[in-house]
Short mmCIF file of C-alpha atoms in Angstrom, two decimals:
data_model
loop_
_atom_site.label_atom_id
_atom_site.label_comp_id
_atom_site.label_asym_id
_atom_site.label_seq_id
_atom_site.Cartn_x
_atom_site.Cartn_y
_atom_site.Cartn_z
CA MET A 1 -12.81 6.50 20.22
CA ARG A 2 -14.81 8.50 17.67
CA ILE A 3 -17.87 6.35 18.37
CA VAL A 4 -17.60 6.99 22.11
CA VAL A 5 -17.29 10.76 21.54
CA SER A 6 -20.29 10.68 19.18
CA ILE A 7 -22.40 8.84 21.77
CA VAL A 8 -21.40 11.25 24.56
CA VAL A 9 -22.19 14.30 22.41
CA GLY A 10 -25.53 12.78 21.38
CA LEU A 11 -26.40 12.13 25.01
CA LEU A 12 -25.60 15.73 25.97
CA VAL A 13 -27.69 17.03 23.07
CA TRP A 14 -30.59 14.81 24.15
CA ILE A 15 -30.40 16.03 27.78
CA VAL A 16 -30.30 19.70 26.75
CA CYS A 17 -32.74 19.70 23.86
CA VAL A 18 -35.54 17.47 25.16
CA PRO A 19 -36.60 20.08 27.81
CA MET A 20 -36.48 22.72 25.07
CA SER A 21 -38.87 20.63 22.99
CA PHE A 22 -41.16 20.26 26.03
CA ALA A 23 -41.20 24.06 26.30
CA ALA A 24 -41.94 24.29 22.56
CA LEU A 25 -45.20 22.39 23.22
CA LEU A 26 -46.58 25.74 24.42
CA GLY A 27 -46.95 26.55 20.73
CA PHE A 28 -49.42 23.66 20.32
CA PRO A 29 -52.69 24.74 22.02
CA PRO A 30 -54.44 21.31 21.76
CA ALA A 31 -51.84 19.95 24.22
CA PHE A 32 -53.31 22.08 27.08
CA ASP A 33 -56.67 22.15 28.77
CA GLY A 34 -58.60 25.25 29.76
CA THR A 35 -56.55 25.73 32.94
CA GLY A 36 -53.25 25.80 31.11
CA THR A 37 -52.01 22.34 32.17
CA LEU A 38 -51.00 19.48 29.91
CA ASN A 39 -53.85 17.20 28.97
CA THR A 40 -53.61 13.56 27.94
CA LEU A 41 -52.74 14.50 24.37
CA GLY A 42 -49.98 16.78 25.61
CA VAL A 43 -48.49 14.01 27.78
CA ILE A 44 -48.51 11.63 24.81
CA PHE A 45 -46.81 14.24 22.64
CA ALA A 46 -44.22 14.88 25.35
CA LEU A 47 -43.40 11.16 25.52
CA LEU A 48 -43.18 10.97 21.73
CA VAL A 49 -40.84 13.97 21.67
CA SER A 50 -38.49 12.33 24.17
CA ILE A 51 -38.47 9.20 22.00
CA PHE A 52 -38.07 11.12 18.74
CA TRP A 53 -34.99 12.84 20.09
CA PHE A 54 -33.13 9.52 20.26
CA SER A 55 -32.80 9.90 16.47
CA VAL A 56 -30.02 12.38 17.22
CA PHE A 57 -27.72 9.36 17.72
CA LEU A 58 -28.21 8.55 14.02
CA ARG A 59 -27.07 11.96 12.84
CA HIS A 60 -23.74 10.71 11.46
CA ARG A 61 -24.77 7.54 9.64
CA TRP A 62 -28.36 8.41 8.65
CA PRO A 63 -28.83 12.19 8.90
CA TRP A 64 -32.12 12.01 7.02
CA VAL A 65 -33.74 10.34 10.05
CA PRO A 66 -33.39 13.30 12.49
CA PHE A 67 -34.10 15.69 9.60
CA ILE A 68 -37.45 14.07 8.75
CA ILE A 69 -38.50 13.72 12.41
CA GLY A 70 -37.42 17.32 13.01
CA ALA A 71 -39.48 18.41 10.00
CA VAL A 72 -42.54 16.74 11.57
CA LEU A 73 -41.97 18.55 14.88
CA ALA A 74 -41.39 21.87 13.14
CA SER A 75 -44.58 21.47 11.10
CA ALA A 76 -46.62 20.46 14.18
CA TRP A 77 -45.75 23.24 16.63
CA GLY A 78 -42.66 25.05 15.35
CA ASP A 79 -40.00 23.06 17.21
CA GLY A 80 -37.10 23.31 14.73
CA THR A 81 -34.13 22.30 16.90
CA LEU A 82 -33.95 18.68 15.72
CA LEU A 83 -34.61 19.85 12.17
CA LEU A 84 -31.60 22.21 12.32
CA ILE A 85 -29.34 19.42 13.65
CA GLY A 86 -30.43 17.04 10.89
CA MET A 87 -30.04 19.73 8.24
CA PHE A 88 -26.51 20.54 9.46
CA HIS A 89 -25.36 16.92 9.15
CA LEU A 90 -27.06 16.51 5.77
CA ILE A 91 -25.20 19.56 4.46
CA VAL A 92 -21.89 18.25 5.79
CA ARG A 93 -22.18 14.59 4.80
CA SER A 94 -24.64 14.22 1.93
CA PRO A 95 -24.10 14.70 -1.82
CA ARG A 96 -24.60 18.19 -3.17
CA ARG A 97 -28.13 17.60 -4.48
CA GLN A 98 -29.37 16.18 -1.18
CA ALA A 99 -27.71 19.01 0.71
CA VAL A 100 -29.49 21.61 -1.47
CA ILE A 101 -32.86 19.87 -1.04
CA ALA A 102 -32.38 19.68 2.74
CA THR A 103 -31.38 23.37 2.79
CA ILE A 104 -34.50 24.49 0.91
CA ILE A 105 -36.95 22.33 2.87
CA GLY A 106 -35.35 23.09 6.24
CA SER A 107 -35.19 26.84 5.61
CA ILE A 108 -38.83 26.97 4.55
CA LEU A 109 -40.00 25.00 7.60
CA ILE A 110 -37.93 27.14 10.00
CA LEU A 111 -39.23 30.42 8.50
CA VAL A 112 -42.83 29.17 8.50
CA GLY A 113 -42.43 28.03 12.13
CA VAL A 114 -41.03 31.43 13.13
CA LEU A 115 -43.90 33.20 11.38
CA ARG A 116 -46.41 30.87 13.02
CA LEU A 117 -45.01 31.51 16.51
CA TYR A 118 -44.91 35.21 15.72
CA ARG A 119 -48.63 35.24 15.02
CA LEU A 120 -49.62 33.07 17.98
CA SER A 121 -51.04 34.48 21.15
CA PRO A 122 -48.32 35.54 23.62
CA ALA A 123 -49.66 32.90 26.01
CA HIS A 124 -48.64 30.17 23.58
CA ASN A 125 -45.19 31.52 22.69
CA PRO A 126 -42.43 29.29 24.15
CA PHE A 127 -40.38 32.41 24.93
CA GLY A 128 -43.25 33.69 27.07
CA ILE A 129 -41.75 32.15 30.19
CA LEU A 130 -39.12 34.92 30.00
CA PHE A 131 -41.78 37.65 29.99
CA LEU A 132 -44.91 36.31 31.77
CA THR A 133 -44.11 36.75 35.44
CA GLU A 134 -47.61 36.89 36.94
CA PRO A 135 -49.28 33.67 37.99
CA ASP A 136 -52.45 34.53 36.11
CA GLN A 137 -50.64 35.03 32.82
CA ILE A 138 -50.99 31.39 31.75
CA PRO A 139 -52.36 29.70 28.64
CA GLY A 140 -56.15 29.53 28.50
CA VAL A 141 -56.72 32.44 30.87
CA GLU A 142 -58.02 35.66 29.28
CA THR A 143 -57.28 37.92 32.23
CA SER A 144 -54.12 39.93 32.57
CA LEU A 145 -52.12 40.11 29.32
CA PRO A 146 -48.48 41.17 29.11
CA ALA A 147 -47.53 44.69 28.18
CA ASP A 148 -46.95 45.65 24.58
CA GLU A 149 -43.22 45.91 25.23
CA SER A 150 -43.17 42.32 26.47
CA VAL A 151 -45.09 41.12 23.41
CA PHE A 152 -42.70 42.95 21.12
CA GLY A 153 -39.68 41.49 22.94
CA MET A 154 -41.25 38.05 22.78
CA ASN A 155 -41.79 38.30 19.01
CA MET A 156 -38.33 39.75 18.35
CA LEU A 157 -36.71 36.99 20.41
CA THR A 158 -38.66 34.42 18.42
CA VAL A 159 -37.51 35.87 15.10
CA ILE A 160 -33.88 36.31 16.23
CA ALA A 161 -33.67 32.77 17.67
CA GLY A 162 -35.06 31.25 14.47
CA LEU A 163 -32.77 33.25 12.18
CA ILE A 164 -29.67 32.62 14.30
CA GLY A 165 -30.40 28.89 14.46
CA LEU A 166 -30.92 28.78 10.69
CA ALA A 167 -27.77 30.83 10.02
CA VAL A 168 -25.62 28.69 12.32
CA SER A 169 -26.88 25.44 10.80
CA LEU A 170 -26.42 26.64 7.22
CA GLY A 171 -23.23 28.65 7.76
CA PHE A 172 -21.26 26.12 9.76
CA GLY A 173 -22.65 23.26 7.69
CA TYR A 174 -21.47 24.66 4.38
CA LEU A 175 -18.21 25.86 5.91
CA LEU A 176 -17.41 22.41 7.22
CA ARG A 177 -18.56 20.87 3.94
CA ARG A 178 -16.17 23.15 2.02
CA THR A 179 -13.35 22.36 4.43
CA ARG A 180 -13.86 18.64 3.96
CA ARG A 181 -14.04 19.07 0.22
CA MET A 182 -10.79 21.06 0.23
CA LYS A 183 -9.10 18.34 2.29
CA ALA A 184 -10.37 15.71 -0.15
CA VAL A 185 -9.08 17.78 -3.07
CA GLU A 186 -5.71 18.20 -1.35
CA SER A 187 -5.51 14.49 -0.63
CA PHE A 188 -6.39 13.70 -4.23
CA ALA A 189 -3.81 16.22 -5.45
CA GLU A 190 -1.15 14.72 -3.18
CA ALA A 191 -2.02 11.23 -4.41
CA GLU A 192 -1.84 12.40 -8.03
CA THR A 193 1.46 14.15 -7.37
CA GLN A 194 2.87 11.02 -5.78
CA ARG A 195 1.56 8.97 -8.67
CA ASN A 196 3.15 11.33 -11.19
CA GLU A 197 6.44 11.19 -9.30
CA ASP A 198 6.29 7.39 -9.25
CA LEU A 199 5.54 7.31 -12.97
CA SER A 200 8.39 9.72 -13.66
CA ALA A 201 10.74 7.57 -11.59
CA GLN A 202 9.56 4.46 -13.41
CA LEU A 203 10.08 6.13 -16.78
CA ALA A 204 13.54 7.25 -15.71
CA ARG A 205 14.43 3.75 -14.52
CA LYS A 206 13.03 2.27 -17.71
CA SER A 207 15.11 4.67 -19.78
CA GLU A 208 18.21 3.73 -17.78
CA ARG A 209 17.46 0.03 -18.18
CA GLU A 210 16.99 0.40 -21.92
CA LEU A 211 20.26 2.32 -22.19
CA LEU A 212 22.08 -0.30 -20.13
CA ALA A 213 20.53 -3.15 -22.11
CA ARG A 214 21.47 -1.49 -25.39
CA GLU A 215 25.06 -0.97 -24.26
CA LEU A 216 25.33 -4.55 -23.01
CA HIS A 217 23.99 -5.90 -26.27
CA ASP A 218 26.08 -3.66 -28.53
CA THR A 219 29.37 -4.34 -26.75
CA LEU A 220 29.36 -7.82 -25.22
CA SER A 221 27.25 -9.47 -27.90
CA HIS A 222 29.72 -8.47 -30.60
CA ARG A 223 32.77 -9.64 -28.67
CA LEU A 224 31.20 -12.94 -27.66
CA SER A 225 30.16 -13.56 -31.26
CA VAL A 226 33.74 -12.94 -32.42
CA ILE A 227 35.06 -15.33 -29.76
CA SER A 228 32.57 -17.98 -30.88
CA LEU A 229 33.54 -17.59 -34.53
CA HIS A 230 37.29 -17.75 -33.84
CA SER A 231 36.97 -20.72 -31.52
CA GLY A 232 34.83 -22.50 -34.11
CA ALA A 233 37.44 -21.87 -36.76
CA LEU A 234 40.18 -23.11 -34.41
CA GLU A 235 38.16 -26.23 -33.58
CA THR A 236 37.62 -27.20 -37.25
CA GLY A 237 41.00 -25.99 -38.51
CA ASP A 238 43.41 -27.78 -36.20
CA ARG A 239 42.42 -31.45 -36.26
CA ALA A 240 45.96 -32.67 -35.63
CA ASP A 241 45.97 -31.63 -31.99
CA PRO A 242 42.94 -33.15 -30.15
CA GLU A 243 43.67 -31.12 -27.00
CA VAL A 244 43.55 -27.82 -28.90
CA SER A 245 40.39 -28.91 -30.67
CA ALA A 246 38.72 -29.89 -27.38
CA THR A 247 39.71 -26.61 -25.78
CA ALA A 248 38.37 -24.68 -28.78
CA HIS A 249 35.12 -26.67 -28.59
CA ALA A 250 34.77 -25.84 -24.90
CA LEU A 251 35.49 -22.20 -25.62
CA ARG A 252 32.88 -22.08 -28.38
CA THR A 253 30.31 -23.79 -26.15
CA GLU A 254 30.96 -21.26 -23.38
CA ALA A 255 30.70 -18.38 -25.85
CA ARG A 256 27.34 -19.63 -27.08
CA ALA A 257 26.10 -20.13 -23.53
CA SER A 258 27.30 -16.63 -22.69
CA LEU A 259 25.38 -15.25 -25.65
CA ASP A 260 22.23 -17.00 -24.41
CA ASP A 261 22.81 -15.62 -20.91
CA LEU A 262 23.42 -12.17 -22.37
CA ARG A 263 20.14 -12.27 -24.28
CA HIS A 264 18.31 -13.26 -21.11
CA LEU A 265 20.13 -10.56 -19.16
CA VAL A 266 19.31 -7.88 -21.73
CA GLY A 267 15.65 -8.91 -21.75
CA GLY A 268 15.50 -8.89 -17.96
CA VAL A 269 17.16 -5.48 -17.75
CA ARG A 270 14.72 -4.01 -20.29
CA GLU A 271 11.67 -5.47 -18.55
CA GLY A 272 12.97 -4.95 -15.00
CA THR A 273 12.23 -8.57 -14.06
CA LEU A 274 15.67 -9.80 -13.01
CA GLY A 275 15.04 -9.36 -9.28
CA VAL A 276 11.39 -10.45 -9.28
CA ARG A 277 10.53 -13.52 -7.25
CA SER A 278 8.63 -16.10 -9.25
CA PRO A 279 6.11 -18.46 -7.62
CA PRO A 280 6.98 -22.16 -7.62
CA GLN A 281 6.06 -23.92 -10.84
CA PRO A 282 5.80 -27.70 -11.35
CA ALA A 283 8.42 -29.51 -13.42
CA LEU A 284 10.01 -26.24 -14.38
CA THR A 285 13.30 -25.67 -16.17
CA PRO A 286 14.02 -21.95 -16.35
CA PRO A 287 13.97 -20.41 -19.81
CA ASN A 288 17.74 -19.89 -19.81
CA SER A 289 20.55 -22.34 -18.97
CA ALA A 290 20.86 -21.04 -15.38
CA SER A 291 19.09 -23.85 -13.54
CA LEU A 292 19.82 -26.59 -11.06
CA SER A 293 19.51 -29.18 -13.80
CA SER A 294 22.24 -27.37 -15.74
CA LEU A 295 24.83 -27.64 -12.96
CA PRO A 296 26.44 -30.84 -14.33
CA ALA A 297 26.97 -29.10 -17.68
CA LEU A 298 28.48 -26.11 -15.88
CA ILE A 299 30.88 -28.39 -13.99
CA ARG A 300 31.88 -30.16 -17.21
CA SER A 301 32.58 -26.85 -18.93
CA VAL A 302 34.90 -25.84 -16.08
CA GLN A 303 36.61 -29.23 -16.16
CA ALA A 304 37.16 -28.80 -19.92
CA THR A 305 39.47 -25.86 -19.14
CA GLY A 306 41.80 -28.18 -17.25
CA THR A 307 40.55 -27.30 -13.77
CA GLU A 308 40.00 -30.27 -11.51
CA VAL A 309 36.51 -30.07 -9.94
CA ARG A 310 35.46 -32.54 -7.26
CA PRO A 311 31.68 -32.27 -7.17
CA SER A 312 29.24 -33.70 -4.65
CA LEU A 313 25.63 -32.98 -5.63
CA ILE A 314 22.69 -34.14 -3.50
CA MET A 315 19.55 -32.51 -4.87
CA GLN A 316 15.91 -33.26 -4.00
CA ASP A 317 12.65 -31.48 -4.86
CA VAL A 318 14.34 -29.70 -7.74
CA GLU A 319 11.07 -29.51 -9.65
CA SER A 320 9.51 -27.53 -6.76
CA ALA A 321 12.30 -24.97 -6.48
CA PRO A 322 11.23 -21.49 -7.64
CA THR A 323 12.80 -20.02 -10.74
CA VAL A 324 14.65 -17.34 -8.80
CA LEU A 325 16.33 -20.03 -6.67
CA HIS A 326 17.36 -21.96 -9.79
CA ARG A 327 19.03 -18.87 -11.17
CA ALA A 328 20.60 -17.77 -7.88
CA VAL A 329 22.19 -21.16 -7.13
CA TYR A 330 23.53 -21.49 -10.66
CA ARG A 331 25.04 -17.99 -10.62
CA VAL A 332 26.55 -18.46 -7.16
CA ILE A 333 28.28 -21.69 -8.19
CA GLN A 334 29.35 -20.17 -11.50
CA GLU A 335 30.89 -17.17 -9.75
CA ALA A 336 32.53 -19.32 -7.07
CA LEU A 337 34.14 -21.58 -9.70
CA THR A 338 35.25 -18.55 -11.69
CA ASN A 339 36.75 -17.08 -8.54
CA ALA A 340 38.69 -20.31 -7.92
CA MET A 341 39.96 -20.44 -11.52
CA LYS A 342 41.07 -16.80 -11.39
CA HIS A 343 42.85 -16.82 -8.07
CA ALA A 344 43.97 -20.47 -7.75
CA PRO A 345 44.42 -21.86 -11.28
CA GLY A 346 45.64 -25.44 -11.42
CA PHE A 347 44.47 -26.23 -7.92
CA PRO A 348 41.56 -28.66 -7.39
CA VAL A 349 38.17 -27.18 -6.48
CA THR A 350 35.79 -28.99 -4.14
CA LEU A 351 32.09 -28.35 -4.73
CA MET A 352 29.38 -29.62 -2.38
CA ILE A 353 25.69 -28.91 -2.97
CA THR A 354 22.73 -30.18 -0.95
CA THR A 355 19.25 -29.10 -1.93
CA SER A 356 15.82 -30.05 -0.56
CA ALA A 357 12.55 -28.30 0.12
CA ALA A 358 12.81 -28.90 3.87
CA GLN A 359 16.44 -27.87 4.33
CA GLY A 360 16.82 -25.34 1.53
CA CYS A 361 20.04 -25.19 -0.44
CA HIS A 362 23.55 -25.31 1.01
CA ILE A 363 26.62 -24.63 -1.15
CA VAL A 364 30.28 -24.99 -0.21
CA VAL A 365 33.05 -24.22 -2.72
CA SER A 366 36.64 -24.55 -1.50
CA ASN A 367 40.11 -24.56 -3.01
CA PRO A 368 43.65 -24.54 -1.57
CA LEU A 369 45.22 -21.13 -1.16
CA PRO A 370 48.00 -20.57 -3.71
CA ASN A 371 51.54 -19.75 -2.64
CA PRO A 372 51.73 -15.91 -2.35
CA GLN A 373 55.30 -15.95 -3.74
CA THR A 374 54.32 -17.68 -6.99
CA ARG A 375 50.79 -16.37 -7.35
CA PHE A 376 51.72 -13.43 -9.55
CA SER A 377 54.73 -14.88 -11.38
CA ARG A 378 54.71 -15.22 -15.15
CA PRO A 379 53.50 -18.56 -16.58
CA ASP A 380 55.94 -21.10 -18.00
CA PRO A 381 54.19 -23.28 -20.63
CA SER A 382 56.92 -25.93 -20.44
CA ASN A 383 56.38 -26.33 -16.73
CA ALA A 384 53.46 -28.10 -15.05
CA GLN A 385 53.31 -25.20 -12.64
CA GLY A 386 52.84 -22.74 -15.48
CA LEU A 387 49.07 -22.93 -15.25
CA ARG A 388 49.22 -21.92 -11.58
CA ALA A 389 51.59 -19.08 -12.35
CA GLY A 390 49.36 -17.78 -15.14
CA SER A 391 46.92 -16.18 -12.75
CA SER A 392 48.55 -12.77 -12.86
CA GLU A 393 46.19 -11.16 -15.39
CA LEU A 394 42.98 -12.84 -14.16
CA ALA A 395 43.69 -12.33 -10.46
CA ALA A 396 44.71 -8.73 -11.01
CA SER A 397 41.43 -8.11 -12.87
CA GLY A 398 39.31 -8.99 -9.84
CA SER A 399 37.65 -6.22 -7.87
CA GLY A 400 35.70 -8.22 -5.30
CA ALA A 401 32.43 -7.64 -7.16
CA GLY A 402 31.91 -11.37 -7.66
CA VAL A 403 31.94 -12.23 -3.96
CA GLU A 404 29.73 -9.22 -3.23
CA SER A 405 27.33 -10.43 -5.92
CA ILE A 406 27.15 -13.80 -4.17
CA ARG A 407 26.27 -12.07 -0.90
CA GLU A 408 23.62 -9.94 -2.62
CA ARG A 409 21.95 -12.97 -4.24
CA ALA A 410 21.84 -14.79 -0.91
CA ARG A 411 20.49 -11.71 0.89
CA MET A 412 17.74 -11.16 -1.71
CA LEU A 413 16.33 -14.64 -1.04
CA GLY A 414 16.69 -14.46 2.75
CA GLY A 415 19.83 -16.57 2.89
CA SER A 416 23.38 -16.03 4.09
CA ALA A 417 26.85 -16.10 2.56
CA SER A 418 30.39 -16.11 3.91
CA SER A 419 33.78 -16.23 2.25
CA GLY A 420 37.41 -16.21 3.35
CA PRO A 421 40.40 -18.33 4.27
CA ARG A 422 39.99 -21.28 6.62
CA GLY A 423 43.47 -22.52 7.37
CA GLU A 424 45.11 -23.38 4.07
CA THR A 425 41.80 -23.33 2.17
CA PHE A 426 39.68 -20.54 0.74
CA VAL A 427 35.97 -21.34 1.30
CA ILE A 428 32.78 -19.78 -0.06
CA GLU A 429 29.71 -20.99 1.83
CA VAL A 430 26.16 -19.99 0.89
CA SER A 431 22.82 -21.07 2.35
CA PHE A 432 19.33 -20.46 0.97
CA PRO A 433 16.16 -20.93 3.05
CA PRO A 434 13.67 -23.80 2.57
CA PHE A 435 11.03 -23.57 -0.13
CA PRO A 436 7.52 -25.08 -0.35
CA VAL A 437 6.98 -28.38 -2.10
CA GLN A 438 4.89 -28.06 -5.23
CA GLN A 439 1.89 -30.39 -4.97
CA PRO A 440 1.39 -32.62 -8.03
CA ARG A 441 -1.64 -31.76 -10.14
#
């Protein structure tokens, strides 16, 4: 749209100003013969002027072109219109040094042209057509000359037109240049302000992450270390009871794995990289234990607690899965199994996982719903149902954050998650979208 407007304005300027330049040829005596009509040289100059004025269409991209051509016309016979247009656009669009040079050169040429026209014979003054009304008052004829008042008016009009044209070109040019500069400064200031605000927000978030990481490390790390030490002592101290020793071993293994996860979590919180998507990497096992290849170990650790897990794992293209998918699937299954152990202890848990690059990852974790009448009763160690009844403390500690975390992880990767009773079974179902296959190198 701007290009169309520029072309239309240029065309209007050409239509208006070309006749003015033809009239300015009166200030060039060699263009007329003795009878006051254009000679061959004058016709050639008139054609050249009409061609030169097409440079006005280049005023935006190359303002030096109309300025130089206008300088030639102003030097030849005092026609400064094209020069003023080129000078205006140079002042607005060019660097400061070029604008100053164009201002000095253009002002000198305009003043010299005005002085030249002022000293010419009234017959050769372009403004003479406003004062010479008699037919015999034409260039080249020495008869009737205009009155002194007409000559004075002619000269004053010449001076006023030149000064007004120069003032308009310089005044509006520098005014528009200053306006553009102020807008650029304002835009720069707004960008800097936005940048400072972003940096302040980043610093604030970094400070919050460091505080959170420090609190996580100082509290959970200590407690997990104590659990690991006590379970290790229980494992080595009570050799007479293999079941107690195996349970203590499983507890110590989980405590160590939790410490590794905590270190990874603290590092991710400090660096702010927990939610960052990683590009697919070939033959990759994530730096922590949360990976698709670690799922069998996770299932074994849950089974070591006495929970019956019925797994069905069909996994393809695992080496092409991105790191963030490894971690998300592992955490979803971990949370789903934890949810089943908390709310339905002693009941079997069915776990089905299918993973491929073309179909994505589909997870279904289900367990029978416990009897509401016995769900919160106190456990009886001598009874086989005691494990089921011992869910009071764990179930009461739940706040729904685990299921919401599953939904958030699925949503972050463009997947979907649903959870809730289906008949006599509680089902958590999660789907992740397909991922590209990593080409072998």
